[in-house]
Tab-separated table of C-alpha atoms and ligand atoms in Angstrom:
chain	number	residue	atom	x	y	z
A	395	UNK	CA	-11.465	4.639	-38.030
A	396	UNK	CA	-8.494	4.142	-35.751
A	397	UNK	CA	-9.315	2.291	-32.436
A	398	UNK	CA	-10.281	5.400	-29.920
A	399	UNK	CA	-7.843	7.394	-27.416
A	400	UNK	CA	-7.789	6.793	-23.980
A	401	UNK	CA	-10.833	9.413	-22.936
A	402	UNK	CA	-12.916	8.689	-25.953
A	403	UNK	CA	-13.157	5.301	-25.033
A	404	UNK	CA	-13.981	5.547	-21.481
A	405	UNK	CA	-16.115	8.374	-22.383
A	406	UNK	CA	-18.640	6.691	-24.650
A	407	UNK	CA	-17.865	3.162	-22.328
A	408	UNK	CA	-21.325	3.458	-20.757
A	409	UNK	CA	-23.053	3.652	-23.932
A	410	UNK	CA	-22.031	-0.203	-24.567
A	411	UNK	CA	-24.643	-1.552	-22.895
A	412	UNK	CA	-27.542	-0.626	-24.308
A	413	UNK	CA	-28.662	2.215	-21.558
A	414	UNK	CA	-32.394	2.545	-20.816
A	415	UNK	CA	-34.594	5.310	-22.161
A	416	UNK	CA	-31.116	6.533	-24.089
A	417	UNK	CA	-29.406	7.639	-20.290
A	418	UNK	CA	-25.811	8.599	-20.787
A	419	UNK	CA	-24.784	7.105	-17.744
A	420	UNK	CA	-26.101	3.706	-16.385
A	421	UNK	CA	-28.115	3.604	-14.424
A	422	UNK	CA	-27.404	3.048	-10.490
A	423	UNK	CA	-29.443	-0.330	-9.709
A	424	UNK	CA	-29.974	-0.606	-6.448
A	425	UNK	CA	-31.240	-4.059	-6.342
A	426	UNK	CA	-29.667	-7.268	-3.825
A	427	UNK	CA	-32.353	-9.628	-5.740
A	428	UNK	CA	-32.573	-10.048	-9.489
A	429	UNK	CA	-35.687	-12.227	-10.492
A	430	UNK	CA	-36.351	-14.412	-13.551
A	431	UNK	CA	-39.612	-15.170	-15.514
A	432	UNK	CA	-38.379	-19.044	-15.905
A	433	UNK	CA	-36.799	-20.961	-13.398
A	434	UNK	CA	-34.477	-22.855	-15.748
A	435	UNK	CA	-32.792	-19.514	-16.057
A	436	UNK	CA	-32.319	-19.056	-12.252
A	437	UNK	CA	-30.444	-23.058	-12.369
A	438	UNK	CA	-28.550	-21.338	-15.152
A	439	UNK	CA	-27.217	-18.727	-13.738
A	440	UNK	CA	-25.748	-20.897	-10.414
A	441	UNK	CA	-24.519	-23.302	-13.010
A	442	UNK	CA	-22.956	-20.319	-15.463
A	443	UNK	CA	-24.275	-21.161	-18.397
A	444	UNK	CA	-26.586	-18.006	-18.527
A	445	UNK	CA	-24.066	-15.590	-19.268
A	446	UNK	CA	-24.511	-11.590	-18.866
A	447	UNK	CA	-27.195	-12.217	-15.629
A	448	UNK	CA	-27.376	-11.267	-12.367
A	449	UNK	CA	-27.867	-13.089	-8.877
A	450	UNK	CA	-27.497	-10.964	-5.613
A	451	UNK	CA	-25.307	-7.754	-5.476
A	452	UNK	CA	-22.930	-8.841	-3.352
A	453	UNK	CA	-21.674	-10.723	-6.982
A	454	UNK	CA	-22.216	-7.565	-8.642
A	455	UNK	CA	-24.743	-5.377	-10.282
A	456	UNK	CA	-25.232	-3.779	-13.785
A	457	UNK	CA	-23.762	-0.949	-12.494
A	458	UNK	CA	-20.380	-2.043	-10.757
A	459	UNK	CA	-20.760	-4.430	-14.093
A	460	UNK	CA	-20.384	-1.112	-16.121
A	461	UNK	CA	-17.770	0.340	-14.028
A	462	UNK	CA	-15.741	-2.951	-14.545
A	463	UNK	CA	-15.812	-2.644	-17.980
A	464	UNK	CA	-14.155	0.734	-18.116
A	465	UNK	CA	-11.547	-0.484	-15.810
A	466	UNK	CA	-11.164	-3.166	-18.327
A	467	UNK	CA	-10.970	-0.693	-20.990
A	468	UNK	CA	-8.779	1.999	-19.072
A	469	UNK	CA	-6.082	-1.162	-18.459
A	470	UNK	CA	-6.433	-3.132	-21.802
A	471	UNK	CA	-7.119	-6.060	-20.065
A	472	UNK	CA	-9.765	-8.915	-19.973
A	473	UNK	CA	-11.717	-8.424	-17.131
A	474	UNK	CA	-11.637	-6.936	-13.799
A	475	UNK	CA	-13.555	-7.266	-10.563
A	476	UNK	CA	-14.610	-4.041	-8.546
A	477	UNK	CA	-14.346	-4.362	-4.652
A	478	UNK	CA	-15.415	-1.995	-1.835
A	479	UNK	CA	-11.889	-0.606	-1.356
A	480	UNK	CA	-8.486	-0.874	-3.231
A	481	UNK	CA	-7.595	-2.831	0.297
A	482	UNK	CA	-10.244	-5.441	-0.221
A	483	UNK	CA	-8.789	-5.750	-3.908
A	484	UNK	CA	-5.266	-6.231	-2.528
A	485	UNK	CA	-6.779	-8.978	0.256
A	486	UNK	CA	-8.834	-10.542	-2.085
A	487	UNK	CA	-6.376	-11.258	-4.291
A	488	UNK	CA	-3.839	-12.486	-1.764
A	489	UNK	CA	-5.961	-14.714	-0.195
A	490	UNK	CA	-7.597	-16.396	-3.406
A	491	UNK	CA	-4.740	-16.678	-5.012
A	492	UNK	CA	-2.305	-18.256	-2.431
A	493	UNK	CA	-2.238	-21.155	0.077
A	494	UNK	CA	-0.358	-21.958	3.331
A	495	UNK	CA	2.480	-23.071	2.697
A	496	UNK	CA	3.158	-20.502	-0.628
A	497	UNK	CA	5.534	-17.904	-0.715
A	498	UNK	CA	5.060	-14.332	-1.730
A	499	UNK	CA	8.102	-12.051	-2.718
A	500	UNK	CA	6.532	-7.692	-1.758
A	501	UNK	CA	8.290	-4.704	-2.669
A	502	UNK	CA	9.150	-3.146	0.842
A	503	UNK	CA	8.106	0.207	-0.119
A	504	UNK	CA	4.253	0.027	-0.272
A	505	UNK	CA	1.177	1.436	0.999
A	506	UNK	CA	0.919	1.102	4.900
A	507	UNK	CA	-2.166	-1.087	4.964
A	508	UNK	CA	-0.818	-3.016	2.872
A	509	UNK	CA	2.799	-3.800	4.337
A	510	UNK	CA	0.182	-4.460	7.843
A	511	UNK	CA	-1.421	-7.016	5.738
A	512	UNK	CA	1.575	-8.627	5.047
A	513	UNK	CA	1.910	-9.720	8.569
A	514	UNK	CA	-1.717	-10.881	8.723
A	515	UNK	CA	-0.470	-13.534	5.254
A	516	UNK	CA	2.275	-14.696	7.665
A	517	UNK	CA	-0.242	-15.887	10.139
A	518	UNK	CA	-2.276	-17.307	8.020
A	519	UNK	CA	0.994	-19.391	6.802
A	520	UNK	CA	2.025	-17.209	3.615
A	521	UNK	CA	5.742	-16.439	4.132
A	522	UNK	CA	6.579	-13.201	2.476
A	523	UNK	CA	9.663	-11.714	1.918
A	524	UNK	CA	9.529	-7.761	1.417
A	525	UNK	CA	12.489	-6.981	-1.250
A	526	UNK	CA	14.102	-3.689	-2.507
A	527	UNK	CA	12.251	-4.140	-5.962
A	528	UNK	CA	14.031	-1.143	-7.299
A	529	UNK	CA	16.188	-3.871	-7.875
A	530	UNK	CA	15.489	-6.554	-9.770
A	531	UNK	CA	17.996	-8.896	-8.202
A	532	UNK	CA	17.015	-8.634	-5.031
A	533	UNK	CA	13.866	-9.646	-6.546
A	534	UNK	CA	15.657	-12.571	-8.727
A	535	UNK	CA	17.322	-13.514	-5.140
A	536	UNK	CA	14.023	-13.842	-3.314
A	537	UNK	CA	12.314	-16.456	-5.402
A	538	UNK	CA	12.280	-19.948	-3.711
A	539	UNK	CA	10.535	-23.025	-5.933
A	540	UNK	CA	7.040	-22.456	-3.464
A	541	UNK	CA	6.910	-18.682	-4.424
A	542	UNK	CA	3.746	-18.269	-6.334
A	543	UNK	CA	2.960	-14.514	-6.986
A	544	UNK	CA	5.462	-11.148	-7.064
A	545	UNK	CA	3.966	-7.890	-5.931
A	546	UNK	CA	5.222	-4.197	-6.461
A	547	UNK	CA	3.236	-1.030	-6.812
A	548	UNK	CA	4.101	1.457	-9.734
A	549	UNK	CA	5.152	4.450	-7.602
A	550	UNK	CA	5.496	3.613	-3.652
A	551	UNK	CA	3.513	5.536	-1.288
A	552	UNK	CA	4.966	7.474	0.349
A	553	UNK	CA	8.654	7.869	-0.783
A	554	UNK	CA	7.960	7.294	-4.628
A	555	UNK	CA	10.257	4.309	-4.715
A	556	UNK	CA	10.141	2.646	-8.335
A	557	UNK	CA	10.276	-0.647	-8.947
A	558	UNK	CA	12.104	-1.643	-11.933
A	559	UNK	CA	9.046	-2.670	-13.527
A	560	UNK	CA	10.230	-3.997	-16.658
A	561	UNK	CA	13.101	-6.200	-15.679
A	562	UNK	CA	10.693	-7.519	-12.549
A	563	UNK	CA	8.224	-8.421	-15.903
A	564	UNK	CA	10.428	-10.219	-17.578
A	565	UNK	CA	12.011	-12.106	-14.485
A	566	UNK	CA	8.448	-13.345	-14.052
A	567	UNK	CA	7.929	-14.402	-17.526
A	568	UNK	CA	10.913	-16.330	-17.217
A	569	UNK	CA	10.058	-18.152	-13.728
A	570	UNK	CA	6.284	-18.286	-14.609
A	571	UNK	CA	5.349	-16.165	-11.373
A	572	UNK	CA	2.003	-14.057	-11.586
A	573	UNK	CA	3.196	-10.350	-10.971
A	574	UNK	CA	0.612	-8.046	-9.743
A	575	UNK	CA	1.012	-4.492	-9.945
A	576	UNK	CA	-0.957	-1.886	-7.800
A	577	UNK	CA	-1.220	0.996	-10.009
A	578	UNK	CA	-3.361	3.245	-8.195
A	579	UNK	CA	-0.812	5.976	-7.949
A	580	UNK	CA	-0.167	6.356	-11.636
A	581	UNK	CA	-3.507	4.540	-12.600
A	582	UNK	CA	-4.251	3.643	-16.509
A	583	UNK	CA	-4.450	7.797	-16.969
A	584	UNK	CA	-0.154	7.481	-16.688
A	585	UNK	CA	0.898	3.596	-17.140
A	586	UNK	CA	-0.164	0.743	-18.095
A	587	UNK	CA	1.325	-2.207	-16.448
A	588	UNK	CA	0.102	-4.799	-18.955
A	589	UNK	CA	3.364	-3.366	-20.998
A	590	UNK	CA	5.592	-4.412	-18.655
A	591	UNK	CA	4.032	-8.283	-18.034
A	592	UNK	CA	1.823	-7.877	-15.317
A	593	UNK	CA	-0.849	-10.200	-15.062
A	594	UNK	CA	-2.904	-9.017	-12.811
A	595	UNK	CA	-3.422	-5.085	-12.145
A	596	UNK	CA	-4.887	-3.656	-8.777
A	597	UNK	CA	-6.209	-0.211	-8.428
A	598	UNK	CA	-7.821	1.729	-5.415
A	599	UNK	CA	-10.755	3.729	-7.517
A	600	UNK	CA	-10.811	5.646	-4.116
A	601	UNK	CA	-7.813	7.918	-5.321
A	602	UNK	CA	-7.073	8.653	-9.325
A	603	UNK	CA	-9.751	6.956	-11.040
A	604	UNK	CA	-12.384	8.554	-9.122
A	605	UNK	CA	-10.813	11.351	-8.436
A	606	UNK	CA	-13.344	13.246	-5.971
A	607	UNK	CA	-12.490	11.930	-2.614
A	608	UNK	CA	-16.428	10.993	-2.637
A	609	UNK	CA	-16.568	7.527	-2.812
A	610	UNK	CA	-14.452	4.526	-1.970
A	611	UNK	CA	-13.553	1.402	-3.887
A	612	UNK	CA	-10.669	-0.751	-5.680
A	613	UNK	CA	-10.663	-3.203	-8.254
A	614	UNK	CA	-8.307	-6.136	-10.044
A	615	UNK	CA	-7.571	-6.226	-13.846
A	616	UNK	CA	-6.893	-9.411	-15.354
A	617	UNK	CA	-4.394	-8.517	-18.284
A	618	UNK	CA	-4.710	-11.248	-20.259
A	619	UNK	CA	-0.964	-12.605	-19.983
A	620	UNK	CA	-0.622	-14.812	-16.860
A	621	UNK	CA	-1.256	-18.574	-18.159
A	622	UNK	CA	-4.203	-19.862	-15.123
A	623	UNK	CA	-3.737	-23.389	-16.733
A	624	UNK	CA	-0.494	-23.996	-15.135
A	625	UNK	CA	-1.355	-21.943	-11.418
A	626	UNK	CA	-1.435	-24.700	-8.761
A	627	UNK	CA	-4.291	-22.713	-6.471
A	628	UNK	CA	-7.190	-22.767	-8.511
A	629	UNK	CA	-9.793	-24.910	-7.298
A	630	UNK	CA	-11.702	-27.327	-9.825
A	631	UNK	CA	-14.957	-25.524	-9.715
A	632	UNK	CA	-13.082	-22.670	-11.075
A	633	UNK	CA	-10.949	-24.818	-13.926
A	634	UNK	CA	-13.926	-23.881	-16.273
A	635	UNK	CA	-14.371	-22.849	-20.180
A	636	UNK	CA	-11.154	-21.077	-21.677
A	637	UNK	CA	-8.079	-21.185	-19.419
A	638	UNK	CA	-7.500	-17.090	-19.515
A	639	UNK	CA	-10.727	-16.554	-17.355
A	640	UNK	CA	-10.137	-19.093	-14.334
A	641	UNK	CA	-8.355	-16.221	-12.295
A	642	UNK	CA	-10.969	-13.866	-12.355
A	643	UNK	CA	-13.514	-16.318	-11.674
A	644	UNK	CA	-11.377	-17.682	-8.759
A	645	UNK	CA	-11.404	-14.099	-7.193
A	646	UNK	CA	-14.853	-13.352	-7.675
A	647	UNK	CA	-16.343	-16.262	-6.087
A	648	UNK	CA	-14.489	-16.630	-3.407
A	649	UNK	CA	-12.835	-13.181	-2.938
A	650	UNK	CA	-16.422	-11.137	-3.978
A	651	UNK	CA	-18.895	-13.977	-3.037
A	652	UNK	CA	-17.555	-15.571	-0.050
A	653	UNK	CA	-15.525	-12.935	1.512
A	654	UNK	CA	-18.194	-10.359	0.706
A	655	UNK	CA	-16.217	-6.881	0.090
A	656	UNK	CA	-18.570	-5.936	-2.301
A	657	UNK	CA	-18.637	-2.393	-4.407
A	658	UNK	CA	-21.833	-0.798	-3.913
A	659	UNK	CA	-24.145	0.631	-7.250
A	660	UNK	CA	-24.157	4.315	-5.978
A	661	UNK	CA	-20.376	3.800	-5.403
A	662	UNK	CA	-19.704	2.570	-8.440
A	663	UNK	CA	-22.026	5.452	-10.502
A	664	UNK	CA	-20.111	7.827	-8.145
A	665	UNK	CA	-16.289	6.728	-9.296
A	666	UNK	CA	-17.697	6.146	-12.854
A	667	UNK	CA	-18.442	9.411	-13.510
A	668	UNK	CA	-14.913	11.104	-11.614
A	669	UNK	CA	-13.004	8.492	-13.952
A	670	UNK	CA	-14.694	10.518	-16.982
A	671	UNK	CA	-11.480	12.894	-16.392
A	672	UNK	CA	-9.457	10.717	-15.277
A	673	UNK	CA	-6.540	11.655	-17.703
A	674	UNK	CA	-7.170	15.102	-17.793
A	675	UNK	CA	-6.591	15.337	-13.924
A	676	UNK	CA	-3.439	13.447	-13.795
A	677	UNK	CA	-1.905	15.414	-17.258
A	678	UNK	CA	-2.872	18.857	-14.615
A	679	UNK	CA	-1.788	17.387	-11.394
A	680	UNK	CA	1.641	15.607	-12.776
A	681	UNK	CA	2.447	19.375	-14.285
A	682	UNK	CA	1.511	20.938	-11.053
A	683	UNK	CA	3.174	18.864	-8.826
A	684	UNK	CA	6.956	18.615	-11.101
A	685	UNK	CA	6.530	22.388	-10.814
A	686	UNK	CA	6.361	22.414	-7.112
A	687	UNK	CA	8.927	19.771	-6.957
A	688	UNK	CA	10.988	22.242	-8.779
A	689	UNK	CA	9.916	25.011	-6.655
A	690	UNK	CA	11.092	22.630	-3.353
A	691	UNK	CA	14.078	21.617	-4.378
A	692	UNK	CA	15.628	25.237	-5.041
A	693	UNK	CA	14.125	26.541	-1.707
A	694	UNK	CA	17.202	26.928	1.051
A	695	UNK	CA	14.673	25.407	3.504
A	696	UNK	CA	13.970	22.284	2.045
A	697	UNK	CA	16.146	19.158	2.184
A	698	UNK	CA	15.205	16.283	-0.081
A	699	UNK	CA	12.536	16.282	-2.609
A	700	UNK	CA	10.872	12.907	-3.615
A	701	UNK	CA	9.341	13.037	-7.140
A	702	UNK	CA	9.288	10.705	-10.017
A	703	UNK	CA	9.696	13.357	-12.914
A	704	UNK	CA	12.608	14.764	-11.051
A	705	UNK	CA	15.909	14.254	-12.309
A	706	UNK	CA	17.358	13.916	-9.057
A	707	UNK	CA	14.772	10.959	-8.487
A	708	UNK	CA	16.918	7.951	-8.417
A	709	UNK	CA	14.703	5.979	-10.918
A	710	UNK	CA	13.702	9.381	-13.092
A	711	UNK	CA	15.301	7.066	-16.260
A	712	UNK	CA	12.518	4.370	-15.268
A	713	UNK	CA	10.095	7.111	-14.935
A	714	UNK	CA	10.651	8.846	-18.217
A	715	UNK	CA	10.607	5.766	-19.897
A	716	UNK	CA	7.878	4.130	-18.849
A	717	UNK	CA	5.087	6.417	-17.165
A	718	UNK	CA	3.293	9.549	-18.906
A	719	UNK	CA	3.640	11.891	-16.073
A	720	UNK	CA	5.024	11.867	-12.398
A	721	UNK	CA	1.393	11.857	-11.102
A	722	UNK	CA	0.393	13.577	-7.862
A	723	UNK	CA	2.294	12.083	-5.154
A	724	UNK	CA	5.406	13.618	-3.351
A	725	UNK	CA	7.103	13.606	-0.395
A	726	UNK	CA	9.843	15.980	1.204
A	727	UNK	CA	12.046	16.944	3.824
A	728	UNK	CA	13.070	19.833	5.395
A	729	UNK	CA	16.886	20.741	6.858
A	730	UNK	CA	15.162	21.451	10.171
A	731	UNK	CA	12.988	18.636	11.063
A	732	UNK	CA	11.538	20.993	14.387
A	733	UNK	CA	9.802	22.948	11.314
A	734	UNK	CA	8.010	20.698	10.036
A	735	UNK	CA	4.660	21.104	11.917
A	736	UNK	CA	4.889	24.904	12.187
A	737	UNK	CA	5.603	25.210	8.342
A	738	UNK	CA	2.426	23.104	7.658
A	739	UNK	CA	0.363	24.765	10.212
A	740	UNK	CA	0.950	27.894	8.180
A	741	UNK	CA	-0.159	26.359	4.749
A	742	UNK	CA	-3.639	27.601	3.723
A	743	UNK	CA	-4.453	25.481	0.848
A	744	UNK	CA	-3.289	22.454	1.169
A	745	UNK	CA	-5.653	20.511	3.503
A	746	UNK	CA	-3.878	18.800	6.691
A	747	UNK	CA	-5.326	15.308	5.986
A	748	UNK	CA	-4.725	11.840	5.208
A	749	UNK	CA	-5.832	10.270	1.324
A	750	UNK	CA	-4.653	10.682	-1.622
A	751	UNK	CA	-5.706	11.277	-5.484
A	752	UNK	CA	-8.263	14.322	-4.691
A	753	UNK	CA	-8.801	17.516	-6.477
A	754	UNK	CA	-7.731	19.619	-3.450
A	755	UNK	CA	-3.902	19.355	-2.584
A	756	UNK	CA	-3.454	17.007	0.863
A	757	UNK	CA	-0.276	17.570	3.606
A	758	UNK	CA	0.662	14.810	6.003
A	759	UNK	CA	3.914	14.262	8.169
A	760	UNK	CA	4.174	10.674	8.138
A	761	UNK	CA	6.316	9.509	11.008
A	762	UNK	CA	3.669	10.639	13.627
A	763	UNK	CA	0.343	9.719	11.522
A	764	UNK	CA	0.034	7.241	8.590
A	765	UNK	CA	3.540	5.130	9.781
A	766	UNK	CA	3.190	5.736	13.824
A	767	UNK	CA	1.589	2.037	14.174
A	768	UNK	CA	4.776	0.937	12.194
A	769	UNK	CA	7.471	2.200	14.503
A	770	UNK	CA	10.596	3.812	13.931
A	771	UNK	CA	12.386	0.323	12.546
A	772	UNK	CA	10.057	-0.662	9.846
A	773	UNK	CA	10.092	3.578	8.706
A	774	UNK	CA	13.770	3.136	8.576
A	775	UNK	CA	13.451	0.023	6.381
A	776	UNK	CA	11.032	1.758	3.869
A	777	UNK	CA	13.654	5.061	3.471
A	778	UNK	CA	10.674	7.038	5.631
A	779	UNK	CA	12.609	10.139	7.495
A	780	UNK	CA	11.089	10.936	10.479
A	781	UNK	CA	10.084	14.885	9.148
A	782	UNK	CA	9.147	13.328	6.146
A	783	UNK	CA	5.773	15.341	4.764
A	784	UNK	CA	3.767	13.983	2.323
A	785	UNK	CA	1.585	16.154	-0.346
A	786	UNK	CA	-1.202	14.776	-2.383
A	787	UNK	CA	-1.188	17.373	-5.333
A	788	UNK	CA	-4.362	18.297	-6.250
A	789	UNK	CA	-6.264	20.623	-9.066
A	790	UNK	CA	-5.775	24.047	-7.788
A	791	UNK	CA	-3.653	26.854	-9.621
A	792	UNK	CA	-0.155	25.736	-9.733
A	793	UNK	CA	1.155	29.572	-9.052
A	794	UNK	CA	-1.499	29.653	-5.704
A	795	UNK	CA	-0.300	26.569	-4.436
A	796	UNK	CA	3.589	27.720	-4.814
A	797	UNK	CA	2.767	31.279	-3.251
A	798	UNK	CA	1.247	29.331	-0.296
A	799	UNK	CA	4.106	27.348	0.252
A	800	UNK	CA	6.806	30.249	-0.396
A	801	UNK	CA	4.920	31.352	2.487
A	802	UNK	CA	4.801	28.775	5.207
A	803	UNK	CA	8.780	28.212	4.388
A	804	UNK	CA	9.134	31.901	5.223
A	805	UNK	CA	7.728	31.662	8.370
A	806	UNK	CA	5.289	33.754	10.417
B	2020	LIG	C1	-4.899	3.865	-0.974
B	2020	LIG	C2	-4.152	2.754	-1.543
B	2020	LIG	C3	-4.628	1.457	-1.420
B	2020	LIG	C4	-5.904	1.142	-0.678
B	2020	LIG	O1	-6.996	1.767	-1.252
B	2020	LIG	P1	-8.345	2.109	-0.429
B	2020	LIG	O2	-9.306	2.369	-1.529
B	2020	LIG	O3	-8.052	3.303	0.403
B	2020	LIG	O4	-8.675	0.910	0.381
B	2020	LIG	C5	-3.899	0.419	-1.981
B	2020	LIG	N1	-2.749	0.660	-2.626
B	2020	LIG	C6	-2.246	1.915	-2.759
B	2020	LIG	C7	-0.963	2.113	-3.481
B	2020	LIG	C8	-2.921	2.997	-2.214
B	2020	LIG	O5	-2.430	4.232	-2.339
């Protein structure tokens, strides 16, 4: 038998573990406490030598346990942690992984929360230096000898931005830099960023791995390729057994333990089972969304369309190359920027709301919502246009969704 597809796989994942009473799903435990007959086994699991146990949730349960091993699956990697949010992922790994004094080199085109918690590392004493990683020299440029980690995301929210993924791989190899790639917009349904020499992967499981819109959560992917045994941060209670596991268990003490963002059971159940379709959904929404890309980009009205599987989309060569559909996000302009609120006023389907990754399509104008806190600088700097919308394509008929916006471009 041939090692199983993508679906199959996460399908059946569940089934691992040996599920009570012959449940399909695991089970959502709901206990903090986890008790043991012997009390040598309670020393053994502070110490680590009783493997495959559990301690208090806020470490983890045999649910988010479950829902870590499909991630691990869905990426190809060797382990992953789950968090509460895709934003206590990204913190978690930023601030167990680097020091005062360290250096981190950002795309400037990421998610919002994100860039804000770039000024929170500065602070703390982590100089970062946000870089047009659509180019990998101004990557190559940015390095300094205390620079310890390079971070991009696959398809920047909201302007689509692509990094050049590959080259930015191979500079790290090179230089010995852990690169971490957020993947949550294309997710493992579309790319995975093992190929191009990440070492770590991060991925909100609010958006396309759940799916829903029902539950919240992120998690980070250990790939397997970043050598630990020459990383400088890693304490000595975490320099322990086989070298490829010492970043993972860095982050989960002290980014799951100690910091305490912890993924809930019912969570976890909840984004396990929206994952089940995982590539399903983005196959439907990445054809649904290049056909209203299309759609935009003829219509007199509309000024620049921002998609990945657009030709026009400045790293479409990228893009065709590397990812297996465009996914769901886009962003546009219109000629007349004073439109822009009456046009989506008149849209009935798409729901005027922030998020990302649901079923249902989502419409935003960004200047005045999800980049207002930014100000009008830092939009300029991230290629943000003041009537720039942005549309979360979801599940519904692509020819209803098309109609509806033919519509609200006619006007009243
Ligand atoms: C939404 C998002 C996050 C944060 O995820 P939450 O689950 O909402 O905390 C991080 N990175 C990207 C690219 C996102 O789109």
């Amino acid at each position: 038998m041939p090692e199983p597809g993508f679906t199959t796989s996460s399908l059946h994942s569940d089934r691992q573990f040996g599920v009570e009473h012959g449940g399909l799903h695991k089970p959502i435990h709901t206990s903090v406490q986890y008790g043991f007959e012997k009390v040598e086994d309670l020393i053994g699991v502070f110490q680590g030598t009783l493997k495959g146990s559990f301690n208090y949730a806020r470490q983890g349960t045999p649910t988010t346990a479950a829902l870590e091993s499909k991630i691990t699956r869905m990426e190809g990697g060797t382990g992953t942690i789950c968090f509460a949010s895709g934003m206590a992922a990204v913190t978690a790994t930023f601030l167990t992984l680097l020091k005062a004094g360290d250096h981190l080199v950002c795309s400037q085109y990421v998610f919002g929360n994100t860039n804000s918690l770039l000024g929170t590392m500065g602070d703390l004493g982590i100089a970062v230096s946000k870089v047009d990683a659509t180019s990998v020299e101004a990557v190559r440029a940015a390095i300094r000898p205390e620079t310890r980690m390079v971070f991009v995301e696959t398809i920047a929210n909201p302007r689509t931005q692509v990094p050049d993924l590959e080259a930015i791989g191979q500079l790290c190899r090179e230089r010995g830099l852990l690169y971490v790639v957020d993947n949550t917009v294309t997710s493992p349904g579309l790319f995975l960023p093992k190929g191009v020499g990440a070492g770590l992967v991060i991925n909100s499981l609010s958006k396309s791995i759940a799916g829903h819109g029902a539950a919240l959560g992120g998690a980070v992917t250990d790939t397997g390729l970043f050598d630990w045994s020459g990383y400088p941060n890693i304490a000595a209670a975490y320099r322990k057994g086989d070298a490829k596991g010492w970043g993972l268990q860095q982050i989960r003490k002290k980014g799951l333990r100690d910091m305490g963002g912890s993924l809930s059971s019912e969570q976890a159940h909840s984004i396990s089972v929206g994952s089940e379709t995982l590539s399903l959904r983005l196959n439907q929404c990445s054809e649904t969304a290049l056909a209203l890309a299309h759609f935009l980009e003829a219509h007199p009205a509309v000024g620049k369309v921002h998609y990945p599987a657009l030709e026009s989309h400045p790293q479409y060569p990228i893009v065709k190359k590397l990812f297996r559909g465009g996914s769901w996000l886009m962003a546009f302009e219109l000629r007349d920027e004073a439109q822009v609120l009456p046009v989506l006023n008149r849209l009935r389907i798409p729901i005027k709301a922030t998020g990302l990754g649901d079923t249902r399509t989502l419409v935003i104008p960004v200047a005045p919502t999800i980049f207002w806190e930014a100000g009008r600088e830092v939009r300029a700097q991230m290629g943000i246009a003041e009537g720039l919308v942005r549309v979360s394509v979801g599940l519904e008929d692509p020819e209803d969704l098309i109609a509806d916006f033919d519509q609200a471009l006619a006007g009243g």
